[in-house]
Short mmCIF file of C-alpha atoms in Angstrom, two decimals:
data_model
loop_
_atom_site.label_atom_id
_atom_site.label_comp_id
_atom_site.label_asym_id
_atom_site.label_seq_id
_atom_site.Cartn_x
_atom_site.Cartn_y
_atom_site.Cartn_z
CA UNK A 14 10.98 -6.79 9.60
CA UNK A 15 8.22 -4.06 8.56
CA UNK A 16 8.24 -2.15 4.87
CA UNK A 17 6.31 0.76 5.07
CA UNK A 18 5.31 2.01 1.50
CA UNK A 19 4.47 4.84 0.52
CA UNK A 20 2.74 4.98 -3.22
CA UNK A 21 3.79 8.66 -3.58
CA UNK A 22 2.08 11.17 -5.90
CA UNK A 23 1.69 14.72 -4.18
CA UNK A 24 4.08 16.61 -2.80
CA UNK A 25 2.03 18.70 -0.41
CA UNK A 26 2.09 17.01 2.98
CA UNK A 27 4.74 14.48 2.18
CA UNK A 28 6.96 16.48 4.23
CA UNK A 29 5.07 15.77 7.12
CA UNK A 30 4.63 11.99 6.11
CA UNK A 31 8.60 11.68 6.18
CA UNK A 32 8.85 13.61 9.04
CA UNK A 33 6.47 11.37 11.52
CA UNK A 34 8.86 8.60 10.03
CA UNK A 35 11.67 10.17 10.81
CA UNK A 36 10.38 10.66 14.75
CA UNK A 37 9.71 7.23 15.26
CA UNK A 38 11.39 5.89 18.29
CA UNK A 39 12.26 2.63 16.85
CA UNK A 40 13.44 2.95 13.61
CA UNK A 41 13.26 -1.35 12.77
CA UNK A 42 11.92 -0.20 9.13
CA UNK A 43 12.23 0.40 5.89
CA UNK A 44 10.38 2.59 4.03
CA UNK A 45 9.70 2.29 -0.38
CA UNK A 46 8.62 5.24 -1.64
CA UNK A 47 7.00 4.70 -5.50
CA UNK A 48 7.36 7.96 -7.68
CA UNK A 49 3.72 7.65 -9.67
CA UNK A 50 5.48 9.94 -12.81
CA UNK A 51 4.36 12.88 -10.58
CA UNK A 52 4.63 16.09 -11.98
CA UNK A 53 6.13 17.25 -8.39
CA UNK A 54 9.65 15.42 -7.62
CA UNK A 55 10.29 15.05 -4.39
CA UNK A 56 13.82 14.81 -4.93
CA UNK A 57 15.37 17.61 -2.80
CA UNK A 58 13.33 17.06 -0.09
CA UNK A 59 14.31 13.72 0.28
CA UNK A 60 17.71 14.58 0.58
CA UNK A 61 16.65 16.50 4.21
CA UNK A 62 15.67 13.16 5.82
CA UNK A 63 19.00 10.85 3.99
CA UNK A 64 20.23 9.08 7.15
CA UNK A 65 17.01 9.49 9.33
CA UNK A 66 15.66 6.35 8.19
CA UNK A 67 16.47 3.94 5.93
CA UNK A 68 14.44 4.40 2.66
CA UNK A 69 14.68 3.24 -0.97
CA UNK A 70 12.97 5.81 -4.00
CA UNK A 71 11.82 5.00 -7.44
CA UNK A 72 10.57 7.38 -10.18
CA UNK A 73 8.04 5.13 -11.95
CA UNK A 74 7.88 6.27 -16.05
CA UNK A 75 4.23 5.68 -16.50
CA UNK A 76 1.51 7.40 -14.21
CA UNK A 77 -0.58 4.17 -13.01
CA UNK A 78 -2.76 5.47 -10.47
CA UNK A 79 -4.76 7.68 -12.72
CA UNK A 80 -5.37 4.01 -14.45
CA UNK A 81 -5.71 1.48 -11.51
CA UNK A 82 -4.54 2.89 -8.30
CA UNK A 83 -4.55 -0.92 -7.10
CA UNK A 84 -2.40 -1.48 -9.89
CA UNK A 85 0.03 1.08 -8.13
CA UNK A 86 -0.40 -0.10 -4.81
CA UNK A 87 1.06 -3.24 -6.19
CA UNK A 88 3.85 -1.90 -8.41
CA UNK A 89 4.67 -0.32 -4.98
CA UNK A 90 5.04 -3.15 -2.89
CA UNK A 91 6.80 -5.06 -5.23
CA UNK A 92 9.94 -2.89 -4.57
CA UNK A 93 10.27 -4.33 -1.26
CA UNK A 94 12.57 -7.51 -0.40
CA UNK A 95 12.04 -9.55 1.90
CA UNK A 96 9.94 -7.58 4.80
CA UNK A 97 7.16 -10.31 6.04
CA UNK A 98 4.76 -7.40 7.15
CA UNK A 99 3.52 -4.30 5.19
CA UNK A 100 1.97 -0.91 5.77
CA UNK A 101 0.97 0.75 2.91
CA UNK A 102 1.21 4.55 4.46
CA UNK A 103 -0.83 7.72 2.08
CA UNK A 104 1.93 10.37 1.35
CA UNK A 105 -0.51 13.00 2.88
CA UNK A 106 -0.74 10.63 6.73
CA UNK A 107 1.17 10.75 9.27
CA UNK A 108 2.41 7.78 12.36
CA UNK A 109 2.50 8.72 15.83
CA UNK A 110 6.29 8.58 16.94
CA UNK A 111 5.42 5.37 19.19
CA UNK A 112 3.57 3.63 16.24
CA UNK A 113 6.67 1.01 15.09
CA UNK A 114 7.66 0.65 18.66
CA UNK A 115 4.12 -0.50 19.93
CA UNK A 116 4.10 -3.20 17.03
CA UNK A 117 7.25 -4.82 17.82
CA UNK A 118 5.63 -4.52 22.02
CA UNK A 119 3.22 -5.96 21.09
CA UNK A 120 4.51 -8.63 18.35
CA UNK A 121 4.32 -11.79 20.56
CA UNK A 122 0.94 -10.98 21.66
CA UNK A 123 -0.53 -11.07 18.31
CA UNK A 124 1.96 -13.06 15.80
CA UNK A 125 0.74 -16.48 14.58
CA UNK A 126 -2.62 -15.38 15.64
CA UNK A 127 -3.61 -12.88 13.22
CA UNK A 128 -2.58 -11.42 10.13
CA UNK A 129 -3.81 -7.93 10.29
CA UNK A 130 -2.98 -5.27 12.88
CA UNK A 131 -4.40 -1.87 13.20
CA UNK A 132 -4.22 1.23 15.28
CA UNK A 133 -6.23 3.61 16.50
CA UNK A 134 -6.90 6.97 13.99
CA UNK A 135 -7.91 10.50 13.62
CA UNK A 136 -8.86 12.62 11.18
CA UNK A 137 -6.64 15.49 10.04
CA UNK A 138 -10.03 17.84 8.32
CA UNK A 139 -8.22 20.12 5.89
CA UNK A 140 -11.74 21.41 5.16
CA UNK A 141 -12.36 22.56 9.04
CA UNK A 142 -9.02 24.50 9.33
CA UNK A 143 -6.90 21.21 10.01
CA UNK A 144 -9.42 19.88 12.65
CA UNK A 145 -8.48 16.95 14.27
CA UNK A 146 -11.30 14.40 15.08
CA UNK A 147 -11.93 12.59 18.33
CA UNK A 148 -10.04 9.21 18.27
CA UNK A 149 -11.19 5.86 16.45
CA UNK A 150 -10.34 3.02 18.41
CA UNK A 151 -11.80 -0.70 18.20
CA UNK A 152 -11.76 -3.87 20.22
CA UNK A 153 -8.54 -5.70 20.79
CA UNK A 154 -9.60 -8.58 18.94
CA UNK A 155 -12.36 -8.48 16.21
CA UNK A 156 -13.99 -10.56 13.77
CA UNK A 157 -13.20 -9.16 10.17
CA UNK A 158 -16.98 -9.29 9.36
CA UNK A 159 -17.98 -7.47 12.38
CA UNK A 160 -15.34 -5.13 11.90
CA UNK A 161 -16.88 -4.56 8.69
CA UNK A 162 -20.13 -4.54 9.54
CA UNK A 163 -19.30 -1.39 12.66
CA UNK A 164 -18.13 1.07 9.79
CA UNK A 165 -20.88 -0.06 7.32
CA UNK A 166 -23.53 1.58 9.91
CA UNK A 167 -20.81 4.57 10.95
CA UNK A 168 -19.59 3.47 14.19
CA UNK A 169 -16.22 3.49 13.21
CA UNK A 170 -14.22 4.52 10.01
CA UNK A 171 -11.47 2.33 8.21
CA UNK A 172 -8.72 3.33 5.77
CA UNK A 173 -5.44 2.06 4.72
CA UNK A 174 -2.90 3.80 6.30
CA UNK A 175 -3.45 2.19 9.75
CA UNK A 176 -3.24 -1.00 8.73
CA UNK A 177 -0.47 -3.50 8.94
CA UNK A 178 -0.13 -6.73 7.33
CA UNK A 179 1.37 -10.07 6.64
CA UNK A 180 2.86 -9.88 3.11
CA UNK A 181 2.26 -13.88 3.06
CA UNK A 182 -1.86 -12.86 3.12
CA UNK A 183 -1.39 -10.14 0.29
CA UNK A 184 0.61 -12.56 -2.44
CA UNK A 185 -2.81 -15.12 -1.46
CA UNK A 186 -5.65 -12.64 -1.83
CA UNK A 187 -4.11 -9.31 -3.70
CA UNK A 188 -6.53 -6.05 -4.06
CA UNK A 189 -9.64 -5.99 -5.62
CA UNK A 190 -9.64 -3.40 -8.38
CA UNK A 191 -12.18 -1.44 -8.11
CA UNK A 192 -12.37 2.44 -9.29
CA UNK A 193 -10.46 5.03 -7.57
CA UNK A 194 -9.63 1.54 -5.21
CA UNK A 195 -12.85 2.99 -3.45
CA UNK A 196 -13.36 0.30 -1.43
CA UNK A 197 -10.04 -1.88 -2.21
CA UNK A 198 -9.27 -1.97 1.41
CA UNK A 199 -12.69 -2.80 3.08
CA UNK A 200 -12.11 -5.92 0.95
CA UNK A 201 -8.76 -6.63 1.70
CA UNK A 202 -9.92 -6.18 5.38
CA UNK A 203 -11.91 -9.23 4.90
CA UNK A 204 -9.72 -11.56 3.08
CA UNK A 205 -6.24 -10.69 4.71
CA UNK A 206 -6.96 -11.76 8.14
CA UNK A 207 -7.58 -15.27 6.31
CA UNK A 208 -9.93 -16.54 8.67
CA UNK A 209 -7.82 -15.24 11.91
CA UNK A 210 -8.92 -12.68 14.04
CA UNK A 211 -7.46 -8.54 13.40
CA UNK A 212 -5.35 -7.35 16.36
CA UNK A 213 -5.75 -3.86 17.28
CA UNK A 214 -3.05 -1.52 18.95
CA UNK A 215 -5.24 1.46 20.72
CA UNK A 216 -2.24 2.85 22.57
CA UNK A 217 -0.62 4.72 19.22
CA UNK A 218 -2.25 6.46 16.77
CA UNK A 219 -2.19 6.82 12.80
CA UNK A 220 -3.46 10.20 11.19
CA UNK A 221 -5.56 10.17 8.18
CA UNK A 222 -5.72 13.87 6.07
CA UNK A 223 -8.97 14.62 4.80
CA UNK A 224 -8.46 17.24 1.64
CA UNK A 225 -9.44 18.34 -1.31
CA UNK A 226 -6.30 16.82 -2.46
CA UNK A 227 -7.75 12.94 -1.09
CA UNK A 228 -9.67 10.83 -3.16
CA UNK A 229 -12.06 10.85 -0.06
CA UNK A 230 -12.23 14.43 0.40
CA UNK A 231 -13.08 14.99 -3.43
CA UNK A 232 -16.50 16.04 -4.80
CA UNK A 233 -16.10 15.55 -8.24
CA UNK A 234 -15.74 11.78 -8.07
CA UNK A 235 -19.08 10.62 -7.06
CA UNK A 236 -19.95 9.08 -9.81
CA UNK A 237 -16.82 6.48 -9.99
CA UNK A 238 -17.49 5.95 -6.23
CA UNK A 239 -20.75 4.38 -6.88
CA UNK A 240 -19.75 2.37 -9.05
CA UNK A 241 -16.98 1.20 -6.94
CA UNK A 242 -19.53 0.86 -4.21
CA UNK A 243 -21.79 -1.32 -6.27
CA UNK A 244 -19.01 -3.60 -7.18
CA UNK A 245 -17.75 -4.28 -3.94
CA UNK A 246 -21.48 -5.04 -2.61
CA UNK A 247 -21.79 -7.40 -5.54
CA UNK A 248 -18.33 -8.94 -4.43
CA UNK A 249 -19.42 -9.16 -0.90
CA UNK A 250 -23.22 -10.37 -1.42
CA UNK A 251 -21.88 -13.36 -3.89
CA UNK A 252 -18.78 -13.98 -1.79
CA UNK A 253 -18.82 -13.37 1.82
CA UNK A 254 -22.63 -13.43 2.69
CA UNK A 255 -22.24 -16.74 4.79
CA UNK A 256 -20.44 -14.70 7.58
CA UNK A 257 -22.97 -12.37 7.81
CA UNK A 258 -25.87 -12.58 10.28
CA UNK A 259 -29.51 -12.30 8.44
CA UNK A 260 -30.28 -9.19 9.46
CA UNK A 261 -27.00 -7.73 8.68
CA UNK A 262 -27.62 -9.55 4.68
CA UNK A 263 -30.93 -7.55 4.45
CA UNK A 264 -29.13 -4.16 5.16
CA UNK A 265 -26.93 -4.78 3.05
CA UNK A 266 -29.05 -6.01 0.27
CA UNK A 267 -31.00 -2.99 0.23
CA UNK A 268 -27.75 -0.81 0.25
CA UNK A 269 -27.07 -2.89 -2.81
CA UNK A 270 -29.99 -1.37 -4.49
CA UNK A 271 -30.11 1.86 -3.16
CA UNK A 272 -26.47 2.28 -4.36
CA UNK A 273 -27.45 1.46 -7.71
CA UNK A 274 -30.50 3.63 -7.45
CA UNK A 275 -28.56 6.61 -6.30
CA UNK A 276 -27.09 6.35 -10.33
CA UNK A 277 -29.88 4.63 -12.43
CA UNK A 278 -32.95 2.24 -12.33
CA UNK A 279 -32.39 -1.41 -11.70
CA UNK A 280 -32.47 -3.65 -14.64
CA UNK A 281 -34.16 -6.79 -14.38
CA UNK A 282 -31.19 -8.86 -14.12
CA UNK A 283 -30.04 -7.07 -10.86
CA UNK A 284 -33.62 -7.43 -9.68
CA UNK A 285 -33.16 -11.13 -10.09
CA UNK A 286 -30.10 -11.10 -8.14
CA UNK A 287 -31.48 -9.19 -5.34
CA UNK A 288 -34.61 -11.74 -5.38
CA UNK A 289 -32.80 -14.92 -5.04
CA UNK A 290 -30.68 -13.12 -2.09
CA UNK A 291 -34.09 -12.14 -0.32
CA UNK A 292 -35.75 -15.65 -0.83
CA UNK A 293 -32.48 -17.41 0.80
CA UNK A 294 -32.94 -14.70 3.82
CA UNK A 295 -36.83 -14.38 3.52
CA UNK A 296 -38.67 -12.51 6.15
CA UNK A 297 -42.08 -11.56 5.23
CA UNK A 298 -41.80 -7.73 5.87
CA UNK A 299 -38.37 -7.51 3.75
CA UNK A 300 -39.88 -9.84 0.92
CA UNK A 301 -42.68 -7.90 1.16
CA UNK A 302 -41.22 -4.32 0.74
CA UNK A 303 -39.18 -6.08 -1.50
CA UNK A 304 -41.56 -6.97 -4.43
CA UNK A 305 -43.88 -3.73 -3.55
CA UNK A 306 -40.43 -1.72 -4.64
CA UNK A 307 -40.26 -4.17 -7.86
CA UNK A 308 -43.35 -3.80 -8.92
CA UNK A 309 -43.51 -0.06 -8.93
CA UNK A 310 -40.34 0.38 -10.37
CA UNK A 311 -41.30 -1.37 -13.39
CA UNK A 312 -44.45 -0.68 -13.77
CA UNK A 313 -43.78 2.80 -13.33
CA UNK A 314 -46.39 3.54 -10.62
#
């Protein structure tokens, strides 16, 4: 069976969020819904959706999320029982009503064979008067590196609402926690599919809000994005750079430093770590460009 949580904190599209639940044509689900000590219960409007789907609510004590919002993710999903798949749904997105139904279609095709399963998006723009992007869709099968790899050069975007997974994959690998989890779920991307391929459901779709209210419509957390940015490279570069192709490690070696450039000058220990990456992938044009960007950084030229 499916949990779909719901790590709940504002109560300003939440109504929608229950009410795409509550349209879904197969209702084989249950939903956990984890109260982060908000300041707005959603209490009484809860009790307009008792009996349209089965649902369990808990009023956390402590606000996490302004801590670790990993950390609440987690807290979250522990409320569930015994569900072998997950979807960890944003209180401000929204399931197409054929979105449960399509999963359990398409269950035989994909179970055994992978361990994460996605469907297609769009973006709900709160910024441009509720505009609603073209769709995202992606290949039926794909390789969690190359999946990676299409929204690292913006051919394709990636959240966590669209995602479903096998509970088994998330008690072996957990979330990296990284600030504002920027970036918690492009790494869980990569480890959760545990060498298996992801599985992608095109034919329903998942709606993403983008607000002022989302921690990825917010402009006054660029700084803690960076630095979630630069950790997850440095995860990725020391961890997963075997499954990239060479090209792909230069790119991403010089977002690496770029990132970190965007905040502050390199010190010479991240120099080193760049230069061992570039020597193990040498080229002569990127080793060159390489050490001509070293040596005027510090020498100041």
């Amino acid at each position: 069976m499916l949990a779909i949580i719901i790590p709940y904190y504002k109560l300003t599209f939440f109504e929608e969020t229950l009410t795409s639940l509550a349209n879904q044509i197969n209702k084989k689900f249950k939903v956990y819904i984890g109260d982060d000590a908000s300041p707005e219960s959603p209490s009484d409007l809860l009790e307009k959706f008792k009996g349209k789907f089965d649902f369990e609510y808990h009023r956390f004590e402590n606000n996490l999320g302004g801590i670790s919002l990993t950390k609440q993710w987690e807290r979250c999903i522990s409320l569930s029982s015994n569900e072998e798949w997950l979807m960890i749904l944003g209180d401000d997105d929204c399931l197409e009503e054929t979105v449960v139904s399509l999963w359990y279609n398409h269950y035989d095709e994909f179970y055994g064979k992978s361990c994460v399963i996605r469907f297609a998006s769009k973006i709900i723009n709160m910024k441009l008067n509720s505009d609603v992007s073209n769709l995202f869709s992606h290949p039926l099968w794909e390789n969690a590196y190359d999946s990676y790899y299409r929204k690292f050069k913006g051919l394709t975007r990636s959240t966590l609402s669209e995602y479903i997974f096998l509970k088994e994959s998330y008690l072996k690998y957990g979330f990296k926690n990284y600030p504002l989890a920027w970036g918690s779920d492009s790494y869980a991307w990569l480890e959760f599919p545990d060498g298996k391929m992801i599985y992608t459901i095109n034919q329903s779709t998942v709606y993403i809000r983008y607000s002022d209210y989302s921690i990825s419509g917010s402009n006054d957390n660029a700084i803690l994005k960076n630095k979630a940015r630069i950790q997850f490279l440095e995860n990725l570069i020391t961890q997963k750079f075997q499954f990239f192709r060479k090209k792909q490690k230069l790119e991403l070696l010089m977002f690496y430093e770029t990132s970190i450039k965007e905040w502050r000058k390199l010190k010479n220990n991240e120099w080193y770590f760049l230069f061992q990456f570039y020597i193990k992938n040498f080229t002569i044009i990127s080793s060159i460009k390489f050490m001509r960007r070293f040596f005027k950084s510090t020498l100041n030229v």
